[in-house]
PDB file of N, CA and C in Angstrom:
ATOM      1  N   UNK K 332     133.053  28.604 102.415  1.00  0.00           N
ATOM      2  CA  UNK K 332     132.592  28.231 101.099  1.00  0.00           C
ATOM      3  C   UNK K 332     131.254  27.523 101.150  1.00  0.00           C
ATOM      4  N   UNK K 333     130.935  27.375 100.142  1.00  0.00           N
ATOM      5  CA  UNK K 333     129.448  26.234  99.731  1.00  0.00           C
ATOM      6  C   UNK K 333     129.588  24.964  99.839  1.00  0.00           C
ATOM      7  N   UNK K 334     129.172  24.453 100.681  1.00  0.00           N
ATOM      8  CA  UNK K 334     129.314  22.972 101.106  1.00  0.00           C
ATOM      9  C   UNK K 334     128.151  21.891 100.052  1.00  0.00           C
ATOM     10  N   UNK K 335     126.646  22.999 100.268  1.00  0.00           N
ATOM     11  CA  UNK K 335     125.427  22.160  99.546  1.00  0.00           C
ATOM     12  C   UNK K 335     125.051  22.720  99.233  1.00  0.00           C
ATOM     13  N   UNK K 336     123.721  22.678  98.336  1.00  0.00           N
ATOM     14  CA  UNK K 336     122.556  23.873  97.924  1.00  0.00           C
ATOM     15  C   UNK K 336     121.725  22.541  98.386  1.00  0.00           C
ATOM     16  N   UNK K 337     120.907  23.192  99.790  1.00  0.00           N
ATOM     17  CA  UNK K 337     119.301  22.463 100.107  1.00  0.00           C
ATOM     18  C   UNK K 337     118.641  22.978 100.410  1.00  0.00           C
ATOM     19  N   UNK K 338     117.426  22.413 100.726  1.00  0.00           N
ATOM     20  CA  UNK K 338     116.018  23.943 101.237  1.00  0.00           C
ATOM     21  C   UNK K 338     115.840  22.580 102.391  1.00  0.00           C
ATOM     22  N   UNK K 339     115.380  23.793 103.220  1.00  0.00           N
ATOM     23  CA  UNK K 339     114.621  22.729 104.943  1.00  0.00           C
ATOM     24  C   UNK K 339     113.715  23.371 104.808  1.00  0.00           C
ATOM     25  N   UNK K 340     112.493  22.786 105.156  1.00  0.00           N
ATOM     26  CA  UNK K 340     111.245  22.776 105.287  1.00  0.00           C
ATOM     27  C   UNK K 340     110.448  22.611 106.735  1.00  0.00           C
ATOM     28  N   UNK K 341     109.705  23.162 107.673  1.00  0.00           N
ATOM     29  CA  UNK K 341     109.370  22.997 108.613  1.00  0.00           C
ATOM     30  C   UNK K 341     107.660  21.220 108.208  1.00  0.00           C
ATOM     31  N   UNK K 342     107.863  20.606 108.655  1.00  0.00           N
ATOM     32  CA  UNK K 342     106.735  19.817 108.317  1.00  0.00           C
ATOM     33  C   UNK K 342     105.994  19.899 109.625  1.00  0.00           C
ATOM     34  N   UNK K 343     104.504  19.841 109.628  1.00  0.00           N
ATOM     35  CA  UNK K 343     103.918  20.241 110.841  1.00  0.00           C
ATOM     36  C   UNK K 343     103.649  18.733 111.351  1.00  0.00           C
ATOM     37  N   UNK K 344     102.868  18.895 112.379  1.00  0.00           N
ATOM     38  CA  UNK K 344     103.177  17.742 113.736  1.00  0.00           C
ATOM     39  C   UNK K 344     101.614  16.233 112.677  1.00  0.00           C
ATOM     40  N   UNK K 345     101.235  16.625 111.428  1.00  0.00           N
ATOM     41  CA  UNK K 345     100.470  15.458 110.856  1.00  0.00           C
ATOM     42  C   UNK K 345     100.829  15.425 109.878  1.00  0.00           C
ATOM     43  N   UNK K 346     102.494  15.372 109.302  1.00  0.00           N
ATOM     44  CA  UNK K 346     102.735  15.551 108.228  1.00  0.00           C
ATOM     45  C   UNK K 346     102.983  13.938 108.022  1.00  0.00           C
ATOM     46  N   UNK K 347     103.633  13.882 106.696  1.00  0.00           N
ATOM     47  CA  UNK K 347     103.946  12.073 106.104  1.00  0.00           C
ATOM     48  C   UNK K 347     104.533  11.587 106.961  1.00  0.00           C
ATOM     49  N   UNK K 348     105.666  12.065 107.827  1.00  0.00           N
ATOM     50  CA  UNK K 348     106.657  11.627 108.716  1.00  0.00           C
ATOM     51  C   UNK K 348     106.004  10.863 109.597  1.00  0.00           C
ATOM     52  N   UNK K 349     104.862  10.721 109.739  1.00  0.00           N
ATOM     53  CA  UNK K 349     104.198   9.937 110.951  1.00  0.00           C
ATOM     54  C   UNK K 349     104.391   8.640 110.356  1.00  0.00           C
ATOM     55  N   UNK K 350     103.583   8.536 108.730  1.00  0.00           N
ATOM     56  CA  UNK K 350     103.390   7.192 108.503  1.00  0.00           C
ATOM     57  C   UNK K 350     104.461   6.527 108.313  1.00  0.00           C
ATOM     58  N   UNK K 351     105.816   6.965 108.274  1.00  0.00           N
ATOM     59  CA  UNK K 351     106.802   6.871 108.199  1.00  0.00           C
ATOM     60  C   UNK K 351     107.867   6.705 109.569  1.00  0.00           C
ATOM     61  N   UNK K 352     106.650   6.351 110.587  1.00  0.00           N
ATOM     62  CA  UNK K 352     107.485   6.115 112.006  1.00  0.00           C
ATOM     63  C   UNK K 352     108.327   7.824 112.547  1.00  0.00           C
ATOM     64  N   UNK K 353     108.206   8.503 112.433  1.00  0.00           N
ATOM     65  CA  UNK K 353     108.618  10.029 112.679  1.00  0.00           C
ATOM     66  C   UNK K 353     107.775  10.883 113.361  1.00  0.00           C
ATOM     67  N   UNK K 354     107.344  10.757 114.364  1.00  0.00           N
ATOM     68  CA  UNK K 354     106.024  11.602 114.984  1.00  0.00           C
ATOM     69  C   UNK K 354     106.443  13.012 115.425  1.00  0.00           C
ATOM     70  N   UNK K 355     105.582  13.761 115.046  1.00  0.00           N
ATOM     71  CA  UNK K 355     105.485  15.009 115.580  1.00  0.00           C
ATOM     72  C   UNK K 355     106.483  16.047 114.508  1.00  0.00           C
ATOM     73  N   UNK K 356     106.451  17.379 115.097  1.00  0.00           N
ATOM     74  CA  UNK K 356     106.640  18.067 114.021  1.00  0.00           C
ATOM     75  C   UNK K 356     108.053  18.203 113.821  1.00  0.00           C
ATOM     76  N   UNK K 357     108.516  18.604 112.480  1.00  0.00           N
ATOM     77  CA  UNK K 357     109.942  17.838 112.010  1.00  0.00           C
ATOM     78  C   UNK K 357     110.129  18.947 110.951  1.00  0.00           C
ATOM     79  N   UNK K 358     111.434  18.435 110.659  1.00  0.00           N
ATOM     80  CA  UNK K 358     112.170  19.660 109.364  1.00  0.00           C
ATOM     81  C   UNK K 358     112.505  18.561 108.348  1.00  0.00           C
ATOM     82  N   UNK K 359     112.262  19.186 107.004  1.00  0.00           N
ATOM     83  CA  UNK K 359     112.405  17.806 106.085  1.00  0.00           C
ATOM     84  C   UNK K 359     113.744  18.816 105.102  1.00  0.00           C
ATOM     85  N   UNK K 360     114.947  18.104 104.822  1.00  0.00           N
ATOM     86  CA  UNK K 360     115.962  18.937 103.873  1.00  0.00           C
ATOM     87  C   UNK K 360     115.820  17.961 103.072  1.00  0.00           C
ATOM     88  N   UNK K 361     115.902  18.920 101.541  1.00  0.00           N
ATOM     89  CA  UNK K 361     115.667  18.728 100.466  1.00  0.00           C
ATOM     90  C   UNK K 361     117.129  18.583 100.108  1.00  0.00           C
ATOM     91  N   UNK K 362     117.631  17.800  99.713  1.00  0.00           N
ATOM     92  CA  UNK K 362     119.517  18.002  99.157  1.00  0.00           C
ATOM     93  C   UNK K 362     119.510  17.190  98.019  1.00  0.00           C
ATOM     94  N   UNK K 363     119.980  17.593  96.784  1.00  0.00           N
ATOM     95  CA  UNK K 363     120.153  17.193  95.650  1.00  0.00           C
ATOM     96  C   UNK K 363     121.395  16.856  95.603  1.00  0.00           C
ATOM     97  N   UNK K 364     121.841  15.858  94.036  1.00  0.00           N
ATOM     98  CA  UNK K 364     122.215  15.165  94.237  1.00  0.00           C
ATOM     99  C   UNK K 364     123.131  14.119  94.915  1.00  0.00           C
ATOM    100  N   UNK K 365     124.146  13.707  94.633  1.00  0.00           N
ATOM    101  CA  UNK K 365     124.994  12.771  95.094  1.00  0.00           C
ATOM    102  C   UNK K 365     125.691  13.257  96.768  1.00  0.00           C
ATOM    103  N   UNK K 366     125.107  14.717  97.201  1.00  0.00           N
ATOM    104  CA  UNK K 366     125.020  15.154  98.096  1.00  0.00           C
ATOM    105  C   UNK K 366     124.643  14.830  99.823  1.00  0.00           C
ATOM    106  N   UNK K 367     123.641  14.076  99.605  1.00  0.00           N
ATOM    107  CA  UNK K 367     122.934  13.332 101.045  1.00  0.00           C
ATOM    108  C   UNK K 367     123.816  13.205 101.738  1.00  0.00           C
ATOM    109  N   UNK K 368     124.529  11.860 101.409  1.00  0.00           N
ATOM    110  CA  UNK K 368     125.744  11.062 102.333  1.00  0.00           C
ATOM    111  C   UNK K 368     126.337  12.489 103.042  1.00  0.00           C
ATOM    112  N   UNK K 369     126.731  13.027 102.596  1.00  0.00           N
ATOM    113  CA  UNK K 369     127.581  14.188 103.062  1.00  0.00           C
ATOM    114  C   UNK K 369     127.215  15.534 104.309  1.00  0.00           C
ATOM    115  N   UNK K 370     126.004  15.933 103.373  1.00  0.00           N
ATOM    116  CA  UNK K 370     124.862  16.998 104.481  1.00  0.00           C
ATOM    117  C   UNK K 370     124.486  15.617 105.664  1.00  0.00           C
ATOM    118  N   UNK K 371     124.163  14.508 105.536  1.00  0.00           N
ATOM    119  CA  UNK K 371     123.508  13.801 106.447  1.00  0.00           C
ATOM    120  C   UNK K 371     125.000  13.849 107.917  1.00  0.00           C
ATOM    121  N   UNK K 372     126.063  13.743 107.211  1.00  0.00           N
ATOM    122  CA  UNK K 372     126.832  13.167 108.106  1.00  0.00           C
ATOM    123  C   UNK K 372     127.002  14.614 108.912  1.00  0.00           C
ATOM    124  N   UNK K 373     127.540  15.722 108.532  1.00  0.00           N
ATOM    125  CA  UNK K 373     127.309  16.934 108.328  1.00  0.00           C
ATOM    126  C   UNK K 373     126.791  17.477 109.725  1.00  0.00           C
ATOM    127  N   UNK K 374     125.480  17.124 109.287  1.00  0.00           N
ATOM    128  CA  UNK K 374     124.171  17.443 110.610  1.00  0.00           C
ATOM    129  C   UNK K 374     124.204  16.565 112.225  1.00  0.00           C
ATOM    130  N   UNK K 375     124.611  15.110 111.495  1.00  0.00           N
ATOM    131  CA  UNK K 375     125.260  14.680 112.613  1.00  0.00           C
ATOM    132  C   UNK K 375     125.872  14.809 113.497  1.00  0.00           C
ATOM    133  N   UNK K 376     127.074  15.244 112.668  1.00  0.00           N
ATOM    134  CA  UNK K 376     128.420  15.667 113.586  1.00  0.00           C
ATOM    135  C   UNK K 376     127.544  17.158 114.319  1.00  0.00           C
ATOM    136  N   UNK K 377     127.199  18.003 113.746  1.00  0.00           N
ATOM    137  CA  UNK K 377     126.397  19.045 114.438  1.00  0.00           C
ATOM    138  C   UNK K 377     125.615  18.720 115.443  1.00  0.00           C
ATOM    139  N   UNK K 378     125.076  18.081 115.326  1.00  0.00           N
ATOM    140  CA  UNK K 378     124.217  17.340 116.556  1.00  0.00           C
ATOM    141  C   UNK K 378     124.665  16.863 117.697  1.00  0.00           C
ATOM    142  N   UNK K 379     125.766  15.935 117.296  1.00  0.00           N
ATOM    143  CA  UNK K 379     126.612  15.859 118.260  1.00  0.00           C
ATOM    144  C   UNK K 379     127.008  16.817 119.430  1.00  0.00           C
ATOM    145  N   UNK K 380     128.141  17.122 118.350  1.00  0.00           N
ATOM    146  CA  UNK K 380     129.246  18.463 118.884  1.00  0.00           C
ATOM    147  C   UNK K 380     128.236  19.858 119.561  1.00  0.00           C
ATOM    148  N   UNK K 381     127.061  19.791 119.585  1.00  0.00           N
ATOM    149  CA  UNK K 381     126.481  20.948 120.402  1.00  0.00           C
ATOM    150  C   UNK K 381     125.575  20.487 120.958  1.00  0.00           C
ATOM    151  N   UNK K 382     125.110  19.111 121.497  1.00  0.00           N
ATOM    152  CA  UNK K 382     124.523  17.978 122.358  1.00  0.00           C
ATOM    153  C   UNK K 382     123.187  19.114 122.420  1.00  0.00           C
ATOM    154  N   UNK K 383     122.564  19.104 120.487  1.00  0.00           N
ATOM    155  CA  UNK K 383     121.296  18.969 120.650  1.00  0.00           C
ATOM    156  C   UNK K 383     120.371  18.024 121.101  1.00  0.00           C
ATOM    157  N   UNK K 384     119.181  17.995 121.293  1.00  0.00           N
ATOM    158  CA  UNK K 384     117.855  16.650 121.880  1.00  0.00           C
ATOM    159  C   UNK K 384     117.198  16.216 120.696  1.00  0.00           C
ATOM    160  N   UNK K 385     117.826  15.948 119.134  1.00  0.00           N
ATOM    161  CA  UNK K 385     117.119  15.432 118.252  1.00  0.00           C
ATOM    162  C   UNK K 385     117.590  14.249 117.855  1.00  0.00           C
ATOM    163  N   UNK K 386     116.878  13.868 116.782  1.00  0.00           N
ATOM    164  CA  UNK K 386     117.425  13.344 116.119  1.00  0.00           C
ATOM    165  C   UNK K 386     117.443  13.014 114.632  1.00  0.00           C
ATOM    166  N   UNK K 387     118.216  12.537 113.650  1.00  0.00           N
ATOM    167  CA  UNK K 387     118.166  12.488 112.406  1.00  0.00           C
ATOM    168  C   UNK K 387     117.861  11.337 112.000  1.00  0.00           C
ATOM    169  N   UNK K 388     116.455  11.662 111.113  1.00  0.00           N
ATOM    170  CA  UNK K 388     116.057  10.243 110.631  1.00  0.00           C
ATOM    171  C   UNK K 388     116.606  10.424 108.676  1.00  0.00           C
ATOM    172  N   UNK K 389     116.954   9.671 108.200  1.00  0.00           N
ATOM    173  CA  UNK K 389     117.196   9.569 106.955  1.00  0.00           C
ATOM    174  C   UNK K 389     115.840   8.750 106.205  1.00  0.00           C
ATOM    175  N   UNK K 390     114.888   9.516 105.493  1.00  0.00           N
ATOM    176  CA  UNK K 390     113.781   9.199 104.706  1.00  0.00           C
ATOM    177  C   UNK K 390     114.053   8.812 103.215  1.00  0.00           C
ATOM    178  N   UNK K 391     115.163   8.933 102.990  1.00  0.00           N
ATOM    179  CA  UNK K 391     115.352   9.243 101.210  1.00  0.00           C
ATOM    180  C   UNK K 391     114.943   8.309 100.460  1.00  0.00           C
ATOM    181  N   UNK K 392     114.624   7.131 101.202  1.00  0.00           N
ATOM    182  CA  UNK K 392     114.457   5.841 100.576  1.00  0.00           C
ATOM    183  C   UNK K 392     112.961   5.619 100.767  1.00  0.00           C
ATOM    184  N   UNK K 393     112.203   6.370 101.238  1.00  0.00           N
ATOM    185  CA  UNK K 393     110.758   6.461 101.380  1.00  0.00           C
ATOM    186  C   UNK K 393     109.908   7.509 100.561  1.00  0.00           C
ATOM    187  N   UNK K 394     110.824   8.280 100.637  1.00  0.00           N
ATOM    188  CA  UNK K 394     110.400   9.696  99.917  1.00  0.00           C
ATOM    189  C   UNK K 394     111.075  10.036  98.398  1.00  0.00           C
ATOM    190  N   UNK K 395     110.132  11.081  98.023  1.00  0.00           N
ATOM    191  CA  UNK K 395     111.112  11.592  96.533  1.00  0.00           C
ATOM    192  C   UNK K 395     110.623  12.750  96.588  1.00  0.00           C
ATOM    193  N   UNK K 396     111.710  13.874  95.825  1.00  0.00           N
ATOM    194  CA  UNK K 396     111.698  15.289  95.619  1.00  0.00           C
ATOM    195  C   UNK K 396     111.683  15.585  94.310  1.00  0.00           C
ATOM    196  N   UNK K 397     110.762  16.238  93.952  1.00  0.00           N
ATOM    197  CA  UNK K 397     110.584  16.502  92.542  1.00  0.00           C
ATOM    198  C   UNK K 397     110.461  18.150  91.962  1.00  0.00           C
ATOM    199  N   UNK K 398     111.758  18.895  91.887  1.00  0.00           N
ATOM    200  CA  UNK K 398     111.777  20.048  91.709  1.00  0.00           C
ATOM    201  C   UNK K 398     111.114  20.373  90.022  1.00  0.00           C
ATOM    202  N   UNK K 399     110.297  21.021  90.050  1.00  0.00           N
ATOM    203  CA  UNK K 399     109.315  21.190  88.341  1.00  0.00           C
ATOM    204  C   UNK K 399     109.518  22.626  88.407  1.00  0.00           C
ATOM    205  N   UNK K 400     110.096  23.484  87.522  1.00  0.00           N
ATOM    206  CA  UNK K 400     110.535  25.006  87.828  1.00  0.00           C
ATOM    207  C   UNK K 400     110.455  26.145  86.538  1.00  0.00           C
ATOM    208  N   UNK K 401     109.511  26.722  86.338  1.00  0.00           N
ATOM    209  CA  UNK K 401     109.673  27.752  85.549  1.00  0.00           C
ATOM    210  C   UNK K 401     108.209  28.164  85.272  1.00  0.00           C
ATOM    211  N   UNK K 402     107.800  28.676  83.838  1.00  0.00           N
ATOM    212  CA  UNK K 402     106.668  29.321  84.076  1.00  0.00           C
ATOM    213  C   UNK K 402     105.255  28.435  83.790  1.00  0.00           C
ATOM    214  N   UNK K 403     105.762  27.116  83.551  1.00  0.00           N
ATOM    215  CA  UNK K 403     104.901  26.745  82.881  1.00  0.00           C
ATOM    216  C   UNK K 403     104.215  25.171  84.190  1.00  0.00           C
ATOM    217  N   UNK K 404     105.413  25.646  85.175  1.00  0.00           N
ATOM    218  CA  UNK K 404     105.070  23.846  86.035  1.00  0.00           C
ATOM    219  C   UNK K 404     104.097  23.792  86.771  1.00  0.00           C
ATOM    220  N   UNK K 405     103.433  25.355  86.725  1.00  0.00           N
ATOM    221  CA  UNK K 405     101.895  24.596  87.574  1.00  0.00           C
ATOM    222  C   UNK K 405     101.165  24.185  86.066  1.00  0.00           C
ATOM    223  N   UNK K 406     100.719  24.323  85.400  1.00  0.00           N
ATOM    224  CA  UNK K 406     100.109  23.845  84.580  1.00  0.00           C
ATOM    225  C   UNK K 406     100.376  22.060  84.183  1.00  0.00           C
ATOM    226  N   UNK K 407     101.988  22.178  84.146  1.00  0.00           N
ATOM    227  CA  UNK K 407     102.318  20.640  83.861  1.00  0.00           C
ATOM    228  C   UNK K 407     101.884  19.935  85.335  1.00  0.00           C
ATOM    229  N   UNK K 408     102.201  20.285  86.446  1.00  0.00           N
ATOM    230  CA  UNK K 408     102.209  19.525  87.774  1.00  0.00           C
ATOM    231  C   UNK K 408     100.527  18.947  87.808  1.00  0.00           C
ATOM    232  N   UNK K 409      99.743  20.243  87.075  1.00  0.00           N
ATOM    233  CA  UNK K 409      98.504  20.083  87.660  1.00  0.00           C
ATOM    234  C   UNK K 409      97.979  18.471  86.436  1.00  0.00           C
ATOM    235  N   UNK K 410      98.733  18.292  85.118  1.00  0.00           N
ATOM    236  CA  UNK K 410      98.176  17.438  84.432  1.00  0.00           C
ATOM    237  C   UNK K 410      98.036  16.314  85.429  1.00  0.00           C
ATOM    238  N   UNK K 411      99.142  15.940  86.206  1.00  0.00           N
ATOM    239  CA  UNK K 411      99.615  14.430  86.628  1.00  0.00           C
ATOM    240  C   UNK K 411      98.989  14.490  87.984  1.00  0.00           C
ATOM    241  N   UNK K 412      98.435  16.200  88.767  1.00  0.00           N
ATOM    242  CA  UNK K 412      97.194  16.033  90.324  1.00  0.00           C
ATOM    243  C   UNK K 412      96.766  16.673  90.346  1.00  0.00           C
ATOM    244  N   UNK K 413      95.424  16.129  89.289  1.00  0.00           N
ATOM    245  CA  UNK K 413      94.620  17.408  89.081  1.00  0.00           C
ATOM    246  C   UNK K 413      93.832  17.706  89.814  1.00  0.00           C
ATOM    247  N   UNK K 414      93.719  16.591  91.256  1.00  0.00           N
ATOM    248  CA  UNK K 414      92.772  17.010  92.544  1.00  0.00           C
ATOM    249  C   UNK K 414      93.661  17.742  93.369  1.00  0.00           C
ATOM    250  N   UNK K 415      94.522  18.273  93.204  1.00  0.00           N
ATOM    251  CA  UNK K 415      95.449  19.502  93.751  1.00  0.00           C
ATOM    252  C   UNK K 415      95.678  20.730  93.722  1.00  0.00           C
ATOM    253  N   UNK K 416      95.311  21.811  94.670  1.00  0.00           N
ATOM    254  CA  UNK K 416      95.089  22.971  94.208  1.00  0.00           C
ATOM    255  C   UNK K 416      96.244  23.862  94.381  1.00  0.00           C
ATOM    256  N   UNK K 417      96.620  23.893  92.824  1.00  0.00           N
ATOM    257  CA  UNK K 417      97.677  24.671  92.873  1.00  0.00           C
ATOM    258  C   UNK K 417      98.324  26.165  92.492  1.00  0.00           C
ATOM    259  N   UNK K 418      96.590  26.822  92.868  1.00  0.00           N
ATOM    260  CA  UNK K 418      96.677  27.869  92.397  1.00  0.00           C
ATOM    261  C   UNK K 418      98.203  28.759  93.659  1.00  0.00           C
ATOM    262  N   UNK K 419      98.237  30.079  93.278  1.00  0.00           N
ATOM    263  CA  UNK K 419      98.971  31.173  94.082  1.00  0.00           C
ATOM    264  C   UNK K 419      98.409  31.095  95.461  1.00  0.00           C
ATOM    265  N   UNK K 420      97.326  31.260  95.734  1.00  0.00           N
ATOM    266  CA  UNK K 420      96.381  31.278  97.172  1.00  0.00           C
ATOM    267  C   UNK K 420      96.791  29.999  98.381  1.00  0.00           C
ATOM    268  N   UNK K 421      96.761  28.606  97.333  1.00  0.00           N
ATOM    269  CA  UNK K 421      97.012  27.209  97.809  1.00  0.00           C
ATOM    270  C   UNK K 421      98.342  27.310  98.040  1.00  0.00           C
ATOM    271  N   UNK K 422      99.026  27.709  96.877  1.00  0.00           N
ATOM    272  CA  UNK K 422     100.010  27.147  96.844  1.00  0.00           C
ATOM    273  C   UNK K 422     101.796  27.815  95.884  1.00  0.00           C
ATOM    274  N   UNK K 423     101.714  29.523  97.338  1.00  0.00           N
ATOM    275  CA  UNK K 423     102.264  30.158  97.362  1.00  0.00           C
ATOM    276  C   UNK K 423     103.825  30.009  96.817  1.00  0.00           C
ATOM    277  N   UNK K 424     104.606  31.053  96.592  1.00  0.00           N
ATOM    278  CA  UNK K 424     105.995  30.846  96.007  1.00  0.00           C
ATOM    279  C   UNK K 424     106.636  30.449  96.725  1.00  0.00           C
ATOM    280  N   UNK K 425     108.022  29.513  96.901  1.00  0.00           N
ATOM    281  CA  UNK K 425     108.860  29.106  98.137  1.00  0.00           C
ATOM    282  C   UNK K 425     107.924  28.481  99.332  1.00  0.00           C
ATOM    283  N   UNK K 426     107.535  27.693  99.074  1.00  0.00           N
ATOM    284  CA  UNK K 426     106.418  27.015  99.559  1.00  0.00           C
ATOM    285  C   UNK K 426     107.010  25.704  99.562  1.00  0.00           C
ATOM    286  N   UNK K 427     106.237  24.497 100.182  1.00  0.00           N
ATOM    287  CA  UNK K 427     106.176  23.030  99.503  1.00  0.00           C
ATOM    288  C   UNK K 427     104.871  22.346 100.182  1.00  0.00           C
ATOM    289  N   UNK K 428     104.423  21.227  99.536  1.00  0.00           N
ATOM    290  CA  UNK K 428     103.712  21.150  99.363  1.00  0.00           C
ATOM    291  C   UNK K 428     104.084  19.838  99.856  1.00  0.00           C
ATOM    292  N   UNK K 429     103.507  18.313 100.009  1.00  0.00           N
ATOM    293  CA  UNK K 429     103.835  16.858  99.802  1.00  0.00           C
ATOM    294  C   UNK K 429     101.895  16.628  99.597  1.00  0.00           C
ATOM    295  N   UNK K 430     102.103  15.980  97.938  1.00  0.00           N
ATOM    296  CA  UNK K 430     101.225  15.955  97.193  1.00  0.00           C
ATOM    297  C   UNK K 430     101.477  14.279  96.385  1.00  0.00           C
ATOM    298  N   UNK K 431     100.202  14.026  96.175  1.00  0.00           N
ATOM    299  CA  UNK K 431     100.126  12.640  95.927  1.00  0.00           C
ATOM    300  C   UNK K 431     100.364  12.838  94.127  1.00  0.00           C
ATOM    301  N   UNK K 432     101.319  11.897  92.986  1.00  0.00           N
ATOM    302  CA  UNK K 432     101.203  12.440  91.425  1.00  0.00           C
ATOM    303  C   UNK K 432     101.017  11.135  90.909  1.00  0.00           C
ATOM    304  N   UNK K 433      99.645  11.549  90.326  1.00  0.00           N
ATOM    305  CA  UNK K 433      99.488   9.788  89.116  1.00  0.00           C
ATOM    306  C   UNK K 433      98.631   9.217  89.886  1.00  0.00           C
ATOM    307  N   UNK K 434      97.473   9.553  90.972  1.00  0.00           N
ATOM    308  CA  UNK K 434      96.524   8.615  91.423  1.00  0.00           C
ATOM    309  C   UNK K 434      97.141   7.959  92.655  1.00  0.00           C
TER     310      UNK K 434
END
């Protein structure tokens, strides 16, 4: 069955995660709501039980995810960063982006 609906993201080796004590290149999961606690523990136990070499940092309290979705959210996204280029070229479908909103 369906445990979560999240997206993982590959973040490359100068992504936010640095300033955030996280060096080098990393996977960032997106998990909505009341969900975390659960996928976090989840991945753990996975980690464990197949004595991968990582490890799981929990950001949620540093970071925020802001899903904006339909035909109209590049136009709205672009009001609130408008030094952000968010055309198709920049800023392809199934994509992500970590973008500064409001200055």
């Amino acid at each position: 069955g369906i445990e979560s609906d999240l997206t993982v993201s590959v973040v490359d080796d100068d992504g936010p995660q640095n300033q955030l004590g996280v060096p080098g290149r990393s996977y960032y999961a997106a998990v909505g709501g009341g969900f975390s606690p659960y996928v976090k523990t989840s991945i753990s136990s996975i980690i464990s039980e197949k004595g991968f070499d990582c490890t799981l940092h929990d950001l949620s309290h540093d970071m925020v995810l802001v899903s904006l979705q339909g035909p109209n959210s590049r136009e709205i996204l672009n009001r609130i960063s408008p030094n952000v280029d968010l055309s198709n070229e920049a800023f392809p479908f199934s994509s992500h982006q970590v973008i500064e909103i409001g200055g």
